[in-house]
Coordinates of C-alpha atoms and ligand atoms in Angstrom, one line a residue:
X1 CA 0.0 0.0 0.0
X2 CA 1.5 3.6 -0.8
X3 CA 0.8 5.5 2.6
X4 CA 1.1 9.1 2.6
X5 CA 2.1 10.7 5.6
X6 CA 0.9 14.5 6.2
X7 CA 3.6 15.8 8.8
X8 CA 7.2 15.1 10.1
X9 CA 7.4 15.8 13.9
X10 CA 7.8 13.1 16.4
X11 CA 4.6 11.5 15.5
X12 CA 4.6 11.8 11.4
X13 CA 8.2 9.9 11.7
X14 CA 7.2 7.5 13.8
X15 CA 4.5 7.1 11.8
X16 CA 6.6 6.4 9.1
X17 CA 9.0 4.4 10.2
X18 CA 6.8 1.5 11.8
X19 CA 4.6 1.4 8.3
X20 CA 7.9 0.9 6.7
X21 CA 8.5 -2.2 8.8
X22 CA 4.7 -3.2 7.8
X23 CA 5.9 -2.8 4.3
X24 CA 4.5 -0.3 2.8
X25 CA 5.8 2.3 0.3
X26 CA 6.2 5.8 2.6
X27 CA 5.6 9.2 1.6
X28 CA 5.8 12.2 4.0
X29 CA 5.3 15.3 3.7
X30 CA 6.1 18.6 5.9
X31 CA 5.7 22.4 4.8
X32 CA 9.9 22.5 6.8
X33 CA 12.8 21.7 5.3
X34 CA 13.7 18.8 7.9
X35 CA 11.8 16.7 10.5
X36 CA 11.1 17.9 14.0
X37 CA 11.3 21.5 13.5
X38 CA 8.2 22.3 14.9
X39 CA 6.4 21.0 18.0
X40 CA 9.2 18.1 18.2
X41 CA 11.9 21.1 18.4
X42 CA 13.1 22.1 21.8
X43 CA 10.5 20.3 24.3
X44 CA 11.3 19.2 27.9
X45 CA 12.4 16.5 26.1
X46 CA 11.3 13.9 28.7
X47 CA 9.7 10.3 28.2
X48 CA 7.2 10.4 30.6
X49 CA 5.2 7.6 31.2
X50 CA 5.2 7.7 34.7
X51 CA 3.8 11.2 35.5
X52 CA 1.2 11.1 32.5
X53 CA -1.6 13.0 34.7
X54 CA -3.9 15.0 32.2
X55 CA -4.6 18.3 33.2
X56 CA -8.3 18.2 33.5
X57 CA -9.3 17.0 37.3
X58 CA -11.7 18.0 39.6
X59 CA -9.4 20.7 41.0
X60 CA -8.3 22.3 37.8
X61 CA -11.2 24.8 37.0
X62 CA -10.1 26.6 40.5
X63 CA -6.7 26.7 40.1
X64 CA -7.1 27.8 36.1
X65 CA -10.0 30.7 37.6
X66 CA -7.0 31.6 40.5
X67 CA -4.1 32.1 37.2
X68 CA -6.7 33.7 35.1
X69 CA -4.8 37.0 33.5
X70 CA -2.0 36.4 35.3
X71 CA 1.4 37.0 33.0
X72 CA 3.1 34.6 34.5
X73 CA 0.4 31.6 35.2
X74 CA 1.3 27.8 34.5
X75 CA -1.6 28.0 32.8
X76 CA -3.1 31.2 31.1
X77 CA -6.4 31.2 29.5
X78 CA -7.0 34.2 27.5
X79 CA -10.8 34.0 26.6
X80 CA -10.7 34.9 22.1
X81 CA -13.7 35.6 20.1
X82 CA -12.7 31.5 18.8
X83 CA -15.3 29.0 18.9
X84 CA -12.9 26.7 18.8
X85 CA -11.2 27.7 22.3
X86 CA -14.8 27.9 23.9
X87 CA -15.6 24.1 22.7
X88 CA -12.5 23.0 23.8
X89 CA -13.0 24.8 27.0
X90 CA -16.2 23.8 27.5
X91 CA -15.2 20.1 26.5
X92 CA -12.3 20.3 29.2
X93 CA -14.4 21.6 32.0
X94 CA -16.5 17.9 31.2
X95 CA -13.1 16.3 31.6
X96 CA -12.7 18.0 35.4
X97 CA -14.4 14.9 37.3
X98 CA -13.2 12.5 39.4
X99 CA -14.1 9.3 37.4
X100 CA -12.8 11.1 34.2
X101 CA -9.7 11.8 35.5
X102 CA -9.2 8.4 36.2
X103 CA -10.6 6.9 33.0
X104 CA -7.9 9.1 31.4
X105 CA -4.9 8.8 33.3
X106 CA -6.1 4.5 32.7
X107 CA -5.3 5.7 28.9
X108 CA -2.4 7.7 28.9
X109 CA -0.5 4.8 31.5
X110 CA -1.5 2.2 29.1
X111 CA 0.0 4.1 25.8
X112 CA 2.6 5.1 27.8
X113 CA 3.9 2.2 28.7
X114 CA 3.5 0.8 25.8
X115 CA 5.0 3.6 24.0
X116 CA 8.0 3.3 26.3
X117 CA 8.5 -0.7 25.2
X118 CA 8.3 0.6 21.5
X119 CA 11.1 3.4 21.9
X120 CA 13.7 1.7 24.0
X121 CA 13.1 -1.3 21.2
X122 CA 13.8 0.8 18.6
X123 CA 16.9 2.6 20.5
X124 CA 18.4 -0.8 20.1
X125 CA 17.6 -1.5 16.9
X126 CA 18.5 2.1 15.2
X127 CA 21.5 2.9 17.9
X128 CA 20.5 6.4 17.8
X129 CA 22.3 9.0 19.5
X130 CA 20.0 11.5 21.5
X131 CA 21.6 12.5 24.8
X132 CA 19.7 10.2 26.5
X133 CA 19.4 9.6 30.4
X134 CA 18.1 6.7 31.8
X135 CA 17.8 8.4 35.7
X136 CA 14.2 8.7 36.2
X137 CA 12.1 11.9 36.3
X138 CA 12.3 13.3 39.8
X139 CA 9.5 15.8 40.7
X140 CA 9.9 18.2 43.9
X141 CA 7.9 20.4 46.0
X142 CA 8.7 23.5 47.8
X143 CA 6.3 23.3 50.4
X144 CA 4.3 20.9 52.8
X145 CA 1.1 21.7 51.7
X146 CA 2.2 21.6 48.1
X147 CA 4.4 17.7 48.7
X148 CA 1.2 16.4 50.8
X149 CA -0.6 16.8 47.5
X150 CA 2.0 15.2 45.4
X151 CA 2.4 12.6 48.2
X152 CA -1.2 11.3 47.4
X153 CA -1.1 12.4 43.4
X154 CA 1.4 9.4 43.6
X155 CA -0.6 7.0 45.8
X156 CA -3.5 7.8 42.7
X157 CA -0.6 6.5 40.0
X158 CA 0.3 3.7 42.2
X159 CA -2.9 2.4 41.6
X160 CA -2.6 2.4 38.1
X161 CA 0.7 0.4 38.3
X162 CA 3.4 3.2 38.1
X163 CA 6.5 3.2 40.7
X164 CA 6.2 6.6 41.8
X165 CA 8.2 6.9 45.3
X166 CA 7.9 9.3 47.6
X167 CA 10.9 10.5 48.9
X168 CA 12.1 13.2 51.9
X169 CA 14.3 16.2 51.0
X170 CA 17.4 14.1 52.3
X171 CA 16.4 11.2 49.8
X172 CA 15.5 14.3 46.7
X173 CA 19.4 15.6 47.6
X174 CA 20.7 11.8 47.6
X175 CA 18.9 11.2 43.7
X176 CA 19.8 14.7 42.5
X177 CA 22.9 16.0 44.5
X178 CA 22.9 19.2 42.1
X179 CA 19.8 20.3 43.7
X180 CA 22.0 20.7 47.0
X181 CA 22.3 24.6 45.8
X182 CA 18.3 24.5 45.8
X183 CA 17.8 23.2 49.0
X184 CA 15.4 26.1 49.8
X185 CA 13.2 25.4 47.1
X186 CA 13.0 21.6 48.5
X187 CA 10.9 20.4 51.0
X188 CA 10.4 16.8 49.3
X189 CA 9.5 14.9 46.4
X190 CA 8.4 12.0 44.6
X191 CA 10.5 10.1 41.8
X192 CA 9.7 7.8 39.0
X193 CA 13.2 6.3 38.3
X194 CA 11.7 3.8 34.9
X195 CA 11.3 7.4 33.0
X196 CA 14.1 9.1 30.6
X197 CA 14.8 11.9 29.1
X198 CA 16.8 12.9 25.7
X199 CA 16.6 15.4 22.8
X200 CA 13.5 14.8 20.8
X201 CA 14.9 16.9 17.8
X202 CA 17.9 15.0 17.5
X203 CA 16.1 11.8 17.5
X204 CA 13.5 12.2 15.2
X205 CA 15.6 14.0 12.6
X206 CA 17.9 10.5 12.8
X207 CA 15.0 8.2 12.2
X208 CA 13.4 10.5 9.7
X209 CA 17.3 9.8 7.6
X210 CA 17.5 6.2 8.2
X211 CA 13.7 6.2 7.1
X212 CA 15.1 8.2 3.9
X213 CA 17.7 5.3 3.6
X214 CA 14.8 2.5 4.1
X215 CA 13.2 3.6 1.1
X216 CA 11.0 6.7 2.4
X217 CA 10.1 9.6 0.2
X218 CA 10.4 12.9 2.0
X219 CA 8.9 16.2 0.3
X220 CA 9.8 19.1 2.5
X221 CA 9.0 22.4 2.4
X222 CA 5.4 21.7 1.1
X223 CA 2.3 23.3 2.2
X224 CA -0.9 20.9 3.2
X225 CA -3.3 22.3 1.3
X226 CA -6.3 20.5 0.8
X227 CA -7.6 16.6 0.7
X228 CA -10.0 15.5 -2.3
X229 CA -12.9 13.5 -0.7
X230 CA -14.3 10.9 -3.4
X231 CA -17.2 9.4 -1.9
X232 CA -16.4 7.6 1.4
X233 CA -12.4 8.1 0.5
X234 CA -9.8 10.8 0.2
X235 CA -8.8 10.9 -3.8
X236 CA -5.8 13.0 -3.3
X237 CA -4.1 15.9 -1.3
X238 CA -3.6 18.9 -2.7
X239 CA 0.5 20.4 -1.9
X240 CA 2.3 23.6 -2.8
X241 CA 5.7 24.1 -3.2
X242 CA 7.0 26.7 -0.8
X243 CA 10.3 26.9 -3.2
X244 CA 8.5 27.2 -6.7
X245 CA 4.9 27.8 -5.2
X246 CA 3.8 25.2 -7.9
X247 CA 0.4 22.9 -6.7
X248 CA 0.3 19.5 -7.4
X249 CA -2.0 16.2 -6.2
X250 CA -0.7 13.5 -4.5
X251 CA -2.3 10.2 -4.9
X252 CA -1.8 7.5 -2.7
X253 CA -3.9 4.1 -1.3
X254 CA -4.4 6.1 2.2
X255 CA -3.5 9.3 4.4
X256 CA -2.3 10.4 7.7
X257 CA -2.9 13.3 9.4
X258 CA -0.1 13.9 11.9
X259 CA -0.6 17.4 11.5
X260 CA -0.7 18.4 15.3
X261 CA -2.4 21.3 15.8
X262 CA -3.4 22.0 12.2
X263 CA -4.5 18.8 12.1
X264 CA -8.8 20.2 12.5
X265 CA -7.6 22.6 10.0
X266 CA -7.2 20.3 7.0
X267 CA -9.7 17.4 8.4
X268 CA -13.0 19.7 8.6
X269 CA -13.4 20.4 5.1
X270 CA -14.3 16.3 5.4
X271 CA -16.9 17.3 7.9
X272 CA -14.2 15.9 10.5
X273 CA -13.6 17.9 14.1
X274 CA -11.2 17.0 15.8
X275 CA -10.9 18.7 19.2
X276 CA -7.1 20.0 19.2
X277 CA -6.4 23.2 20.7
X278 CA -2.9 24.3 21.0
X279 CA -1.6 25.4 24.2
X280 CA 1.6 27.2 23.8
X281 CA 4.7 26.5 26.0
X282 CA 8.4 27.8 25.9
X283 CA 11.7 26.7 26.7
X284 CA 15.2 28.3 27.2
X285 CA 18.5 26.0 26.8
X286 CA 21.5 27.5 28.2
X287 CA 24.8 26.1 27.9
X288 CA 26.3 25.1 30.7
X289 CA 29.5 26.7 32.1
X290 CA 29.6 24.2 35.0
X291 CA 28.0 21.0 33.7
X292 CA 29.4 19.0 36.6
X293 CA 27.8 21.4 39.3
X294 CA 24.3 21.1 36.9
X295 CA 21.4 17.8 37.7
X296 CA 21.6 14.8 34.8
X297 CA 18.2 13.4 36.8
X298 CA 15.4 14.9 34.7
X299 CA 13.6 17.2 37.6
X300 CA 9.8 18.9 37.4
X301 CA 9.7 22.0 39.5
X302 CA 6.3 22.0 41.1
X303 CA 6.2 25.3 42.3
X304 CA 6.7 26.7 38.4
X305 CA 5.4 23.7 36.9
X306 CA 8.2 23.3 34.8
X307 CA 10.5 20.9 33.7
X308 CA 14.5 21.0 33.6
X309 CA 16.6 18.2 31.7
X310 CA 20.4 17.5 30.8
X311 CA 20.9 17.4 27.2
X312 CA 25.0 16.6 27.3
X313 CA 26.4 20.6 27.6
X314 CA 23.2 22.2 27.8
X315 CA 20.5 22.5 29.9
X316 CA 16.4 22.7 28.7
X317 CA 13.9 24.5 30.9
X318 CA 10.5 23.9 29.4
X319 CA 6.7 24.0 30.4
X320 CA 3.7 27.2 30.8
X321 CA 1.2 27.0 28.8
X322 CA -1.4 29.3 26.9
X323 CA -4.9 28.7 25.4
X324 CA -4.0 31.8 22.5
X325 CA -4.4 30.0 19.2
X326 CA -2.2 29.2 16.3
X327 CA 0.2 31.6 17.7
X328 CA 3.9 30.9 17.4
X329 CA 5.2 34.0 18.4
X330 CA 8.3 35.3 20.6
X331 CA 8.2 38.5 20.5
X332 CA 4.9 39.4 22.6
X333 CA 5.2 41.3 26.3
X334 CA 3.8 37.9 27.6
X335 CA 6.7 35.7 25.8
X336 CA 9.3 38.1 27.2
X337 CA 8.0 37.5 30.5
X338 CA 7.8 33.6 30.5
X339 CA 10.8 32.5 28.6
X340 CA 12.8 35.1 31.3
X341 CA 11.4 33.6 33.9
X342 CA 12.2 30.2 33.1
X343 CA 16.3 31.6 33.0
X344 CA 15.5 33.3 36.1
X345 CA 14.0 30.2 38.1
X346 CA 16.9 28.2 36.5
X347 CA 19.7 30.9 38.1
X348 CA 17.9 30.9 41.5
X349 CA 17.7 26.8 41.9
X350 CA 21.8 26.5 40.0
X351 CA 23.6 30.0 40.3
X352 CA 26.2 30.2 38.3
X353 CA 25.8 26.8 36.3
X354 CA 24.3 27.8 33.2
X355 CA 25.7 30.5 30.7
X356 CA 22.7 33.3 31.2
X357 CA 24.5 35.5 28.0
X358 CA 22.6 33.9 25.1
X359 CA 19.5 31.7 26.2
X360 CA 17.8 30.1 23.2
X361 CA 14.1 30.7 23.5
X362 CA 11.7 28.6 21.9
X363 CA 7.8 27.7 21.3
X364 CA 5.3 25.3 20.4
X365 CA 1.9 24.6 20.5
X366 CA 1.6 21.6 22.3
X367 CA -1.9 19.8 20.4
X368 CA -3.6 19.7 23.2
X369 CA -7.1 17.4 24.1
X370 CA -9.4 17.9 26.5
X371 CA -8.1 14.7 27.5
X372 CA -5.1 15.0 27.1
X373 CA -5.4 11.4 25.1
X374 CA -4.7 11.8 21.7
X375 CA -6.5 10.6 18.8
X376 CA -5.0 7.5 17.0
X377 CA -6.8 5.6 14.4
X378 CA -9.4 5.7 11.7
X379 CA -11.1 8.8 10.2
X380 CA -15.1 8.4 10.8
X381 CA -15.8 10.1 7.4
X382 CA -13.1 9.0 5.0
X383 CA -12.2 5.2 5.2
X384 CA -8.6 5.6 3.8
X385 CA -7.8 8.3 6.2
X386 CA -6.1 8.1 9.4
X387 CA -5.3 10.5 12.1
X388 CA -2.5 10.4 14.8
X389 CA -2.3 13.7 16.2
X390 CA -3.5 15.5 19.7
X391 CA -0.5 14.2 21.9
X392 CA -0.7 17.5 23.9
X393 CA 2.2 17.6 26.6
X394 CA 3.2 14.0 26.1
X395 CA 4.4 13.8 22.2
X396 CA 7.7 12.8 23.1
X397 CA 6.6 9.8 25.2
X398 CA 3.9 8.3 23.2
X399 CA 5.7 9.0 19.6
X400 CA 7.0 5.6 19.0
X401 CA 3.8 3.8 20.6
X402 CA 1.4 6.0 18.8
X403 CA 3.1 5.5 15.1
X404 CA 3.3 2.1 15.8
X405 CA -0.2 0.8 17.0
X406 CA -1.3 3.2 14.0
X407 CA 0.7 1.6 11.4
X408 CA -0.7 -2.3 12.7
X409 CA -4.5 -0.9 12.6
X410 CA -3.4 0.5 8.9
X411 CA -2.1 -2.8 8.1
X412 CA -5.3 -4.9 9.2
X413 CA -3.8 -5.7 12.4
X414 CA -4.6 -5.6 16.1
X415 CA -2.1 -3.5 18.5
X416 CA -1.2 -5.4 21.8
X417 CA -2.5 -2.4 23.8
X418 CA -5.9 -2.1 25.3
X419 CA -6.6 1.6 24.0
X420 CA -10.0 3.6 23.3
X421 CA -8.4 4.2 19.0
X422 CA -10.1 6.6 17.2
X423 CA -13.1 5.5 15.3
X424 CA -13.1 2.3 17.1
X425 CA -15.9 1.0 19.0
X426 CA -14.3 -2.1 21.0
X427 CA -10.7 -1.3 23.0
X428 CA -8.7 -4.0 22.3
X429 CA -9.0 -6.4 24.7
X430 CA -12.4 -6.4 24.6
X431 CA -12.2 -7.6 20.7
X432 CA -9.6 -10.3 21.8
X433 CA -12.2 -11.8 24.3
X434 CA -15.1 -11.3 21.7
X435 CA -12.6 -13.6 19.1
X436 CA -11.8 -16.4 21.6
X437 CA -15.5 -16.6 23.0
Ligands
LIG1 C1 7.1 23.6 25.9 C2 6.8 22.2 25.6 C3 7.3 21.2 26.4 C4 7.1 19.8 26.1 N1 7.7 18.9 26.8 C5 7.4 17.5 26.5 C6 8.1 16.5 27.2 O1 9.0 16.8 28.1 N2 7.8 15.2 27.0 C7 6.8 14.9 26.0 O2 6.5 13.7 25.8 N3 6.2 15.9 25.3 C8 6.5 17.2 25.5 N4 5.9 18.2 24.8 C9 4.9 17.8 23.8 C10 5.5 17.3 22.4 O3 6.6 18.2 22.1 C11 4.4 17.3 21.4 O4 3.3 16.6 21.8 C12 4.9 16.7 20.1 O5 6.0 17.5 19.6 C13 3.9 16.7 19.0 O6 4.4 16.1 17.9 P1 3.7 16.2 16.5 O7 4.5 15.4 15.5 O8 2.2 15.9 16.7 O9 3.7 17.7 16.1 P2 4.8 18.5 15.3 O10 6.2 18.3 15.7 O11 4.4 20.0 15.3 O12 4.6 18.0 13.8 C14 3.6 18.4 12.9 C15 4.3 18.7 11.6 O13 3.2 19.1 10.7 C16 3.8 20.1 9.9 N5 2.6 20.9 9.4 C17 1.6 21.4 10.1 N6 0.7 22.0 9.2 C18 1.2 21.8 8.0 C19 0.7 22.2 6.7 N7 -0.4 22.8 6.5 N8 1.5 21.8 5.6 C20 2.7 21.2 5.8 N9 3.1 20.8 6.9 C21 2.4 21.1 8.1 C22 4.7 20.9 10.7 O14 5.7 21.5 10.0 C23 5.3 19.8 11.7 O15 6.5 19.4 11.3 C24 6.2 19.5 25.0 C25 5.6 20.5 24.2 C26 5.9 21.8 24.5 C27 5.4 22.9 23.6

């Protein structure tokens, strides 16, 4: 089957790659001129299976109504005249329940871990280079009241089957000695020592060459323009060259949308909505003028919600988000403010590690759910299209997973991962009991 693959970020690639091994003819397409230079660019650059929480829970439309307009919020919603942002609101506030909560956080473990099993399987096979660190994710709190809550956020995970340990500010300082020079911003922690971290950028651009090598077609710098429905079927999708600005139809036996957050963009002309919003987030890497005074355990901040990992001589600081739209900008009063305060936190928690002269700023719209599950699987108006996209905070660690289960339901098989897919009634091990009944 010739499979044509509508994005290159972590999820396009992986995409790719795993219908390659199912023996298809690849085609991918990306409006850059190389893989990962969008969302999959400078991201906290953690796998995370292990502290997976969505953000909607019965708490979160207080704490959201407490940052409301506040520059420097976790979370900033900035109310637009978008119907979009108001069903995804409005979708989200559904999502804030007890039972949902769970049902979600059931999801995101189980694709997770999955996706985890996929990644490290494919590390071995591939040998990539990425700068990764297999030391866990270690999450601390600066308070009492603020660790008592992650003390029983991890008792919740445990119950879904993830090792997250709660550990004193003695046993943080043991894991992380750099955070010795933080000791203020400690009171205690929990840790999840089965997670990674590593440069998503530099491992997706790899796989997206050795998929060029395996065969792959890549057309960069083309512009998504437009699929051709034919009754129940895509015909064709419409690109332009961003270099000669020529149009031209590509044909192929079926599609993908790994678009991200421009994924609704190009699926609702097929009477398809998808309900990705993107919530914007920045990071700063520095590079480090005392790497061996700087942490190498991947560490969330809880009192700035933010996430710091080692990537060999640099350091990433990533996390905030913002409900603004399709806005990649840099530039605004608001970006000034949250990409300096991630340096600043950094310098108050390691002064005098990280070179503060020239901080490389970045965003991305993370394609965020009201879920915060993504949608993998069949389109439910075009039989030949597929979608993998909506991976929100968690890209990174449900790439390999999510371009793998999607490339065995494209090929007419069954994932071994019991997961709600996208325009499929039955999770999966519900169907497995059906056929052996
Ligand atoms: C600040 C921040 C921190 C994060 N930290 C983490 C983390 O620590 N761990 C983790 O797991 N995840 C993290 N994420 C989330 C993760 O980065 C994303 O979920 C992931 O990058 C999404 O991958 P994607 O392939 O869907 O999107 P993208 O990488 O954006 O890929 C989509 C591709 O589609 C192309 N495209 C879009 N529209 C068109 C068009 N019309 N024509 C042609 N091409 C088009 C784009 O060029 C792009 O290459 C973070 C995100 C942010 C913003």
């Amino acid at each position: 089957m010739k499979v044509i693959v509508l994005g290159a970020g972590i999820i396009g690639i992986h995409t790719a790659w795993y219908l390659l091994d199912q023996g298809h003819d690849v085609v991918v397409v990306d409006r850059q001129p190389d893989a990962a230079l969008e969302t999959s660019f400078a991201n906290g650059a953690q796998i995370s299976v292990c502290f997976c929480e969505p953000w909607a829970n019965a708490g979160a439309p207080f704490k959201v109504a407490k940052w409301l307009l506040k520059d420097d919020a976790p979370l900033l919603f900035r109310p637009r005249l978008d119907p979009a942002q108001w069903r995804w609101g409005l979708s989200f506030l559904g999502q804030c329940t007890t039972a949902a909560f769970e049902r979600n956080v059931e999801q995101l473990v189980r694709l997770g871990r999955y996706s985890h099993e996929s990644l490290q399987a494919l590390v071995a096979e591939t040998g990539i280079q990425y700068n990764r660190l297999q030391k866990g994710i270690l999450h601390f709190f600066g308070s009492e009241a603020d660790f008592e809550a992650g003390a029983q956020g991890a008792e919740i995970m445990r119950r879904h089957g993830v090792d997250r340990r709660v550990l004193s500010r003695d046993e943080v300082l043991a894991i992380e000695p750099a955070l010795r020079s933080a000791q203020h911003a400690v009171f205690g922690g929990t840790y999840t020592p089965s997670d990674e971290s590593g440069d998503a950028r530099v491992f997706t651009q790899a796989l997206a060459k050795l998929a060029e090598r395996r065969g792959a077609q890549f057309l960069w710098n083309h512009d998504i323009v437009t699929l051709q429905p034919q009754g129940s079927e895509v015909a064709g999708v419409q690109i332009q060259s961003r270099e000669t600005g020529q149009t031209q139809w590509l044909k192929g036996d079926a599609y993908v949308v790994a678009l991200a957050s421009y994924a609704p963009g190009l699926t609702k002309a097929l009477g398809e909505h998808l309900n990705i919003y993107p919530a914007k987030g920045y990071s700063a890497t520095l590079r480090l003028k005392r790497p061996e005074q700087a942490s190498t355990v991947s560490l969330l901040d809880d009192a700035r919600k933010i996430a710091i990992s080692r990537l060999g001589d640099f350091v990433r600081i990533a996390g905030t988000a913002e409900l603004v739209g399709l806005d990649t900008s840099l530039d605004s009063p608001t970006s000034k403010v949250r990409c300096e305060s991630l340096v600043r936190r950094y310098e108050e928690l390691f002064p005098g590690v990280a070179d503060l002269s020239e901080p490389n700023y970045w965003t991305g719209l993370r394609p965020s759910t009201p879920t915060n599950v993504p949608y993998i699987g069949r389109s439910q108006k075009a039989s030949n299209l597929w979608i993998n996209a909506g991976h929100g905070t968690l890209g990174w660690t449900h790439g390999a997973g999510s371009g793998r289960a999607l490339a065995e339901l494209m090929s007419g098989k069954r994932p071994d991962l019991d997961f709600g897919f996208y325009g499929d009634a039955l999770p999966a091990r519900a169907v497995r009991s059906l056929q052996t009944a």
